[in-house]
JSON list of C-alpha atoms in Angstrom, two decimals:
[
{"chain": "A", "resi": 638, "resn": "MET", "atom": "CA", "xyz": [103.03, 24.08, 132.13]},
{"chain": "A", "resi": 639, "resn": "GLY", "atom": "CA", "xyz": [105.38, 26.91, 132.86]},
{"chain": "A", "resi": 640, "resn": "PHE", "atom": "CA", "xyz": [105.02, 28.96, 129.54]},
{"chain": "A", "resi": 641, "resn": "GLY", "atom": "CA", "xyz": [103.68, 31.83, 131.62]},
{"chain": "A", "resi": 642, "resn": "TRP", "atom": "CA", "xyz": [106.61, 32.02, 133.80]},
{"chain": "A", "resi": 643, "resn": "MET", "atom": "CA", "xyz": [108.96, 31.84, 130.77]},
{"chain": "A", "resi": 644, "resn": "PHE", "atom": "CA", "xyz": [106.95, 34.56, 129.13]},
{"chain": "A", "resi": 645, "resn": "LEU", "atom": "CA", "xyz": [107.12, 36.81, 132.30]},
{"chain": "A", "resi": 646, "resn": "GLY", "atom": "CA", "xyz": [110.84, 36.26, 132.58]},
{"chain": "A", "resi": 647, "resn": "TYR", "atom": "CA", "xyz": [111.31, 36.96, 128.82]},
{"chain": "A", "resi": 648, "resn": "ILE", "atom": "CA", "xyz": [109.55, 40.23, 129.14]},
{"chain": "A", "resi": 649, "resn": "LEU", "atom": "CA", "xyz": [111.91, 41.22, 132.09]},
{"chain": "A", "resi": 650, "resn": "LEU", "atom": "CA", "xyz": [114.90, 40.35, 130.10]},
{"chain": "A", "resi": 651, "resn": "LEU", "atom": "CA", "xyz": [113.84, 42.92, 127.49]},
{"chain": "A", "resi": 652, "resn": "GLY", "atom": "CA", "xyz": [116.00, 46.08, 128.05]},
{"chain": "A", "resi": 653, "resn": "THR", "atom": "CA", "xyz": [113.84, 49.06, 129.27]},
{"chain": "A", "resi": 654, "resn": "ASN", "atom": "CA", "xyz": [116.39, 51.90, 130.02]},
{"chain": "A", "resi": 655, "resn": "PHE", "atom": "CA", "xyz": [115.30, 55.11, 131.47]},
{"chain": "A", "resi": 656, "resn": "GLU", "atom": "CA", "xyz": [117.34, 58.03, 132.03]},
{"chain": "A", "resi": 657, "resn": "ILE", "atom": "CA", "xyz": [116.89, 59.77, 135.68]},
{"chain": "A", "resi": 658, "resn": "LEU", "atom": "CA", "xyz": [119.06, 62.64, 136.29]},
{"chain": "A", "resi": 659, "resn": "GLY", "atom": "CA", "xyz": [121.52, 61.87, 133.77]},
{"chain": "A", "resi": 660, "resn": "VAL", "atom": "CA", "xyz": [122.00, 58.36, 134.87]},
{"chain": "A", "resi": 661, "resn": "THR", "atom": "CA", "xyz": [120.59, 55.57, 132.46]},
{"chain": "A", "resi": 662, "resn": "LEU", "atom": "CA", "xyz": [119.11, 52.70, 134.57]},
{"chain": "A", "resi": 663, "resn": "ASP", "atom": "CA", "xyz": [117.47, 49.29, 133.38]},
{"chain": "A", "resi": 664, "resn": "ILE", "atom": "CA", "xyz": [114.52, 49.20, 135.54]},
{"chain": "A", "resi": 665, "resn": "THR", "atom": "CA", "xyz": [113.95, 45.52, 134.66]},
{"chain": "A", "resi": 666, "resn": "PRO", "atom": "CA", "xyz": [116.77, 43.64, 136.33]},
{"chain": "A", "resi": 667, "resn": "ASP", "atom": "CA", "xyz": [117.66, 40.66, 134.31]},
{"chain": "A", "resi": 668, "resn": "VAL", "atom": "CA", "xyz": [118.21, 38.58, 137.64]},
{"chain": "A", "resi": 669, "resn": "ILE", "atom": "CA", "xyz": [114.63, 38.53, 138.27]},
{"chain": "A", "resi": 670, "resn": "GLY", "atom": "CA", "xyz": [113.81, 37.42, 134.45]},
{"chain": "A", "resi": 671, "resn": "PHE", "atom": "CA", "xyz": [116.34, 34.68, 134.70]},
{"chain": "A", "resi": 672, "resn": "LEU", "atom": "CA", "xyz": [114.85, 33.52, 138.01]},
{"chain": "A", "resi": 673, "resn": "LEU", "atom": "CA", "xyz": [111.24, 33.45, 136.55]},
{"chain": "A", "resi": 674, "resn": "LEU", "atom": "CA", "xyz": [112.76, 31.48, 133.42]},
{"chain": "A", "resi": 675, "resn": "SER", "atom": "CA", "xyz": [114.39, 28.97, 135.42]},
{"chain": "A", "resi": 676, "resn": "HIS", "atom": "CA", "xyz": [111.30, 28.19, 137.39]},
{"chain": "A", "resi": 677, "resn": "GLY", "atom": "CA", "xyz": [109.04, 28.04, 134.12]},
{"chain": "A", "resi": 678, "resn": "PHE", "atom": "CA", "xyz": [111.76, 25.69, 132.65]},
{"chain": "A", "resi": 679, "resn": "SER", "atom": "CA", "xyz": [111.71, 23.50, 135.90]},
{"chain": "A", "resi": 680, "resn": "VAL", "atom": "CA", "xyz": [107.92, 23.23, 135.64]},
{"chain": "A", "resi": 681, "resn": "ALA", "atom": "CA", "xyz": [108.04, 22.57, 131.94]},
{"chain": "A", "resi": 682, "resn": "SER", "atom": "CA", "xyz": [110.61, 19.91, 132.29]},
{"chain": "A", "resi": 683, "resn": "LYS", "atom": "CA", "xyz": [108.49, 17.67, 134.19]},
{"chain": "A", "resi": 684, "resn": "TYR", "atom": "CA", "xyz": [106.32, 17.28, 131.02]},
{"chain": "A", "resi": 685, "resn": "CYS", "atom": "CA", "xyz": [109.21, 17.25, 128.47]},
{"chain": "A", "resi": 686, "resn": "ASP", "atom": "CA", "xyz": [112.88, 16.68, 128.95]},
{"chain": "A", "resi": 687, "resn": "CYS", "atom": "CA", "xyz": [114.00, 19.03, 126.28]},
{"chain": "A", "resi": 688, "resn": "PHE", "atom": "CA", "xyz": [113.73, 22.01, 128.87]},
{"chain": "A", "resi": 689, "resn": "LYS", "atom": "CA", "xyz": [116.36, 20.49, 131.31]},
{"chain": "A", "resi": 690, "resn": "ILE", "atom": "CA", "xyz": [119.08, 21.89, 129.27]},
{"chain": "A", "resi": 691, "resn": "SER", "atom": "CA", "xyz": [117.39, 25.19, 129.16]},
{"chain": "A", "resi": 692, "resn": "GLY", "atom": "CA", "xyz": [116.92, 25.31, 132.84]},
{"chain": "A", "resi": 693, "resn": "LYS", "atom": "CA", "xyz": [120.74, 24.45, 133.53]},
{"chain": "A", "resi": 694, "resn": "LEU", "atom": "CA", "xyz": [121.75, 27.40, 131.26]},
{"chain": "A", "resi": 695, "resn": "CYS", "atom": "CA", "xyz": [119.38, 29.79, 133.17]},
{"chain": "A", "resi": 696, "resn": "PHE", "atom": "CA", "xyz": [121.34, 28.93, 136.36]},
{"chain": "A", "resi": 697, "resn": "VAL", "atom": "CA", "xyz": [124.55, 30.09, 134.53]},
{"chain": "A", "resi": 698, "resn": "GLY", "atom": "CA", "xyz": [122.65, 33.34, 133.55]},
{"chain": "A", "resi": 699, "resn": "ILE", "atom": "CA", "xyz": [121.57, 34.17, 137.08]},
{"chain": "A", "resi": 700, "resn": "PRO", "atom": "CA", "xyz": [125.20, 35.00, 138.60]},
{"chain": "A", "resi": 701, "resn": "LEU", "atom": "CA", "xyz": [126.27, 36.58, 135.35]},
{"chain": "A", "resi": 702, "resn": "SER", "atom": "CA", "xyz": [123.34, 39.00, 135.36]},
{"chain": "A", "resi": 703, "resn": "LEU", "atom": "CA", "xyz": [123.76, 39.73, 138.93]},
{"chain": "A", "resi": 704, "resn": "ALA", "atom": "CA", "xyz": [127.33, 40.65, 138.32]},
{"chain": "A", "resi": 705, "resn": "TYR", "atom": "CA", "xyz": [126.30, 42.78, 135.57]},
{"chain": "A", "resi": 706, "resn": "LEU", "atom": "CA", "xyz": [123.62, 44.50, 137.49]},
{"chain": "A", "resi": 707, "resn": "LEU", "atom": "CA", "xyz": [126.16, 45.30, 140.36]},
{"chain": "A", "resi": 708, "resn": "THR", "atom": "CA", "xyz": [128.96, 46.72, 138.00]},
{"chain": "A", "resi": 709, "resn": "GLU", "atom": "CA", "xyz": [126.03, 48.65, 136.19]},
{"chain": "A", "resi": 710, "resn": "LEU", "atom": "CA", "xyz": [125.10, 50.36, 139.46]},
{"chain": "A", "resi": 711, "resn": "ALA", "atom": "CA", "xyz": [128.69, 50.81, 140.58]},
{"chain": "A", "resi": 712, "resn": "ALA", "atom": "CA", "xyz": [129.37, 52.68, 137.39]},
{"chain": "A", "resi": 713, "resn": "SER", "atom": "CA", "xyz": [126.47, 54.84, 137.54]},
{"chain": "A", "resi": 714, "resn": "LEU", "atom": "CA", "xyz": [127.26, 55.93, 141.26]},
{"chain": "A", "resi": 715, "resn": "GLU", "atom": "CA", "xyz": [130.64, 57.13, 140.15]}
]
């Protein structure tokens, strides 16, 4: 019913920061987490309509998390 995909997406949204050569990086990008969450919400919305709003909000989170990832990478390269 999509709950497995939602669980994996939530696990990837948790911050796992590692410091490599003085640069702190999040090794679990939020973009992949939001993609998995949106897939899980789309599967679950077939069974219950209450997941449709959550699925639409995930599509807002995808470009925002991608922009955050790119700014984080640009800041770490400077």
